[in-house]
Structures are given as C-alpha cells and as structure tokens.
C-alpha cells in the first residue's frame, strides 16, 4: 500500500534552469497539496489541486512557479529560472476529501532542491 | 494575519518521562488541528488530530488537548522513547484544505 511518492528526492539546478518536481498521491486520493520548507522553519502552503483543477494557489509566488495535476499522471510543481532563494525542501501531501470528513493529509518524503 | 506558533523551540526530556508540547493559534475560526512529527530528512508524519467541537482526543501514547478559550493546543506523549526524538509541528485547517503550520518544537529524548 504505497504512500505519497515524490521524485526526485534530491535535485540540483544551476541558477536560471528549470526544476520539475513530481508527486503521485496515495491510491484513492484525488487532492494534492504542495508545501515548501526552508531550513529550520515550518512548512508553508503553496497550492492545492484536484484533478485538472487548481483550487487554491494563494501560497504560490506570482512568477516562475506553476503547478498542475492532470487527469492522468502525477502532479507537477514547476519552477522556471530558479534562483538561490528557491533552495528548499518541497513536500507534497494528498488527501481523500469527502463531505464532512477530516482533511487528513499524508505527506511524501519531499524533494530537496539545491540551486547553485 | 495567519499565525500558528509554538511556545518553545526545543524540549529535552528523559527517556520514560512524559512530554508536553504546546502550540498557540490565532484564528478562532479554525476548526481542525493536527500534530505532525518530522524526523530529519523525512516528510511530516501524521500523529493525531482534533476537531474544534472536542477538547481532548487520545491515541496510542499520545493525547491532544484543545482549549478554545485561550486558543491553545497541546500534545502529550506518555513514556517518551528515543524514537520520539523529532521536530513536532502543530497545524490548523480552516475548512479550506490548506494547512497552516507552526514553526516546530524539537523534542530531544535523553537516554
């Protein structure tokens, strides 16, 4: 019974390159969330997606960042023209949200992005 | 603004003792609270949750207490073990899907 899968686990990019982070939710989950964690800090919400829909992107930087969750395949967080300040751990979580149910989110192991 | 905070950055306890980790939240509209445990290099692991219509919930060796009057949340770990050493985060959900996390408390268990 696989949990939330993320790949790659570690990603090194030079300034100006693109970073693509992938997340496969738990089986049966149709809701995906992306969070960013800087060293020694808590997680910060970025975006909440359902299949083919962005529900809440209030935590996403306005430029260079985008996310999608297509009908088929994993959710992708894309960072264009990376800068050193993008270096962080990016976590994906998924949930099976039902009317009246809790919002229990299960997290993946994260992708650690290093921008050189 | 949005704020979920923890009272202490580090808590050091003796193995076998009980641990209490505290959290304050600012938004009285929050209706769901969760405690996560994060070990080094790993993602947050769900520990226990509680809804705003409850004031206490128990799990295996863990208890969460919610005091809505003072907007305070605590996690109690009974008979703390070395494997409990980690960073603990409280998080709140306001029926919107997204979680608002606190800064975290590092729990150190001394053998």
mmCIF file with all atom_site columns, C-alpha atoms in Angstrom, chain A residues 9 33 35 37 40-45 48 56 58 91 100-109 112, chain B residues 32 34 36 38 40-46 49 51 89 93 95-104:
data_model
loop_
_atom_site.group_PDB
_atom_site.id
_atom_site.type_symbol
_atom_site.label_atom_id
_atom_site.label_alt_id
_atom_site.label_comp_id
_atom_site.label_asym_id
_atom_site.label_entity_id
_atom_site.label_seq_id
_atom_site.pdbx_PDB_ins_code
_atom_site.Cartn_x
_atom_site.Cartn_y
_atom_site.Cartn_z
_atom_site.occupancy
_atom_site.B_iso_or_equiv
_atom_site.pdbx_formal_charge
_atom_site.auth_seq_id
_atom_site.auth_comp_id
_atom_site.auth_asym_id
_atom_site.auth_atom_id
_atom_site.pdbx_PDB_model_num
ATOM 1  C CA . UNK A 1 9   ? 14.361  13.062 -3.820 1.00 0.00 ? 9   UNK A CA 1
ATOM 2  C CA . UNK A 1 33  ? -1.161  19.923 -1.833 1.00 0.00 ? 33  UNK A CA 1
ATOM 3  C CA . UNK A 1 35  ? 4.281   22.903 0.655  1.00 0.00 ? 35  UNK A CA 1
ATOM 4  C CA . UNK A 1 37  ? 10.027  24.179 3.881  1.00 0.00 ? 37  UNK A CA 1
ATOM 5  C CA . UNK A 1 40  ? 14.783  25.427 10.461 1.00 0.00 ? 40  UNK A CA 1
ATOM 6  C CA . UNK A 1 41  ? 11.269  26.543 9.551  1.00 0.00 ? 41  UNK A CA 1
ATOM 7  C CA . UNK A 1 42  ? 7.781   25.121 9.335  1.00 0.00 ? 42  UNK A CA 1
ATOM 8  C CA . UNK A 1 43  ? 6.043   24.164 6.139  1.00 0.00 ? 43  UNK A CA 1
ATOM 9  C CA . UNK A 1 44  ? 4.398   26.893 4.082  1.00 0.00 ? 44  UNK A CA 1
ATOM 10 C CA . UNK A 1 45  ? 1.394   26.142 1.926  1.00 0.00 ? 45  UNK A CA 1
ATOM 11 C CA . UNK A 1 48  ? -3.977  22.889 -3.548 1.00 0.00 ? 48  UNK A CA 1
ATOM 12 C CA . UNK A 1 56  ? -6.186  27.394 -4.056 1.00 0.00 ? 56  UNK A CA 1
ATOM 13 C CA . UNK A 1 58  ? -2.717  31.624 -2.623 1.00 0.00 ? 58  UNK A CA 1
ATOM 14 C CA . UNK A 1 91  ? 6.674   18.443 0.136  1.00 0.00 ? 91  UNK A CA 1
ATOM 15 C CA . UNK A 1 100 ? -17.928 16.107 6.288  1.00 0.00 ? 100 UNK A CA 1
ATOM 16 C CA . UNK A 1 101 ? -14.652 14.180 6.500  1.00 0.00 ? 101 UNK A CA 1
ATOM 17 C CA . UNK A 1 102 ? -11.438 15.404 8.045  1.00 0.00 ? 102 UNK A CA 1
ATOM 18 C CA . UNK A 1 103 ? -8.726  16.953 5.963  1.00 0.00 ? 103 UNK A CA 1
ATOM 19 C CA . UNK A 1 104 ? -6.157  14.395 6.965  1.00 0.00 ? 104 UNK A CA 1
ATOM 20 C CA . UNK A 1 105 ? -3.199  14.955 4.692  1.00 0.00 ? 105 UNK A CA 1
ATOM 21 C CA . UNK A 1 106 ? -0.478  12.386 4.155  1.00 0.00 ? 106 UNK A CA 1
ATOM 22 C CA . UNK A 1 107 ? 2.929   13.672 3.180  1.00 0.00 ? 107 UNK A CA 1
ATOM 23 C CA . UNK A 1 108 ? 5.543   12.361 0.827  1.00 0.00 ? 108 UNK A CA 1
ATOM 24 C CA . UNK A 1 109 ? 9.279   12.246 1.603  1.00 0.00 ? 109 UNK A CA 1
ATOM 25 C CA . UNK A 1 112 ? 15.254  18.721 -1.716 1.00 0.00 ? 112 UNK A CA 1
ATOM 26 C CA . UNK B 2 32  ? -9.444  21.319 12.740 1.00 0.00 ? 32  UNK B CA 1
ATOM 27 C CA . UNK B 2 34  ? -3.282  18.308 13.570 1.00 0.00 ? 34  UNK B CA 1
ATOM 28 C CA . UNK B 2 36  ? 2.789   16.087 12.823 1.00 0.00 ? 36  UNK B CA 1
ATOM 29 C CA . UNK B 2 38  ? 9.066   15.162 11.300 1.00 0.00 ? 38  UNK B CA 1
ATOM 30 C CA . UNK B 2 40  ? 15.443  14.505 9.880  1.00 0.00 ? 40  UNK B CA 1
ATOM 31 C CA . UNK B 2 41  ? 15.328  14.183 6.109  1.00 0.00 ? 41  UNK B CA 1
ATOM 32 C CA . UNK B 2 42  ? 11.754  12.919 6.043  1.00 0.00 ? 42  UNK B CA 1
ATOM 33 C CA . UNK B 2 43  ? 8.289   14.251 5.403  1.00 0.00 ? 43  UNK B CA 1
ATOM 34 C CA . UNK B 2 44  ? 5.850   15.104 8.200  1.00 0.00 ? 44  UNK B CA 1
ATOM 35 C CA . UNK B 2 45  ? 4.120   12.098 9.688  1.00 0.00 ? 45  UNK B CA 1
ATOM 36 C CA . UNK B 2 46  ? 0.555   12.409 10.940 1.00 0.00 ? 46  UNK B CA 1
ATOM 37 C CA . UNK B 2 49  ? -5.891  15.328 15.015 1.00 0.00 ? 49  UNK B CA 1
ATOM 38 C CA . UNK B 2 51  ? -11.833 18.940 15.687 1.00 0.00 ? 51  UNK B CA 1
ATOM 39 C CA . UNK B 2 89  ? 4.544   20.705 14.281 1.00 0.00 ? 89  UNK B CA 1
ATOM 40 C CA . UNK B 2 93  ? -7.099  23.847 8.922  1.00 0.00 ? 93  UNK B CA 1
ATOM 41 C CA . UNK B 2 95  ? -12.106 24.165 6.226  1.00 0.00 ? 95  UNK B CA 1
ATOM 42 C CA . UNK B 2 96  ? -10.231 25.371 3.171  1.00 0.00 ? 96  UNK B CA 1
ATOM 43 C CA . UNK B 2 97  ? -7.955  22.410 2.532  1.00 0.00 ? 97  UNK B CA 1
ATOM 44 C CA . UNK B 2 98  ? -4.658  24.137 3.212  1.00 0.00 ? 98  UNK B CA 1
ATOM 45 C CA . UNK B 2 99  ? -2.785  23.592 6.447  1.00 0.00 ? 99  UNK B CA 1
ATOM 46 C CA . UNK B 2 100 ? -1.163  26.437 8.365  1.00 0.00 ? 100 UNK B CA 1
ATOM 47 C CA . UNK B 2 101 ? 1.910   25.135 10.176 1.00 0.00 ? 101 UNK B CA 1
ATOM 48 C CA . UNK B 2 102 ? 3.680   26.423 13.244 1.00 0.00 ? 102 UNK B CA 1
ATOM 49 C CA . UNK B 2 103 ? 7.461   26.759 13.442 1.00 0.00 ? 103 UNK B CA 1
ATOM 50 C CA . UNK B 2 104 ? 8.067   23.454 15.198 1.00 0.00 ? 104 UNK B CA 1
#
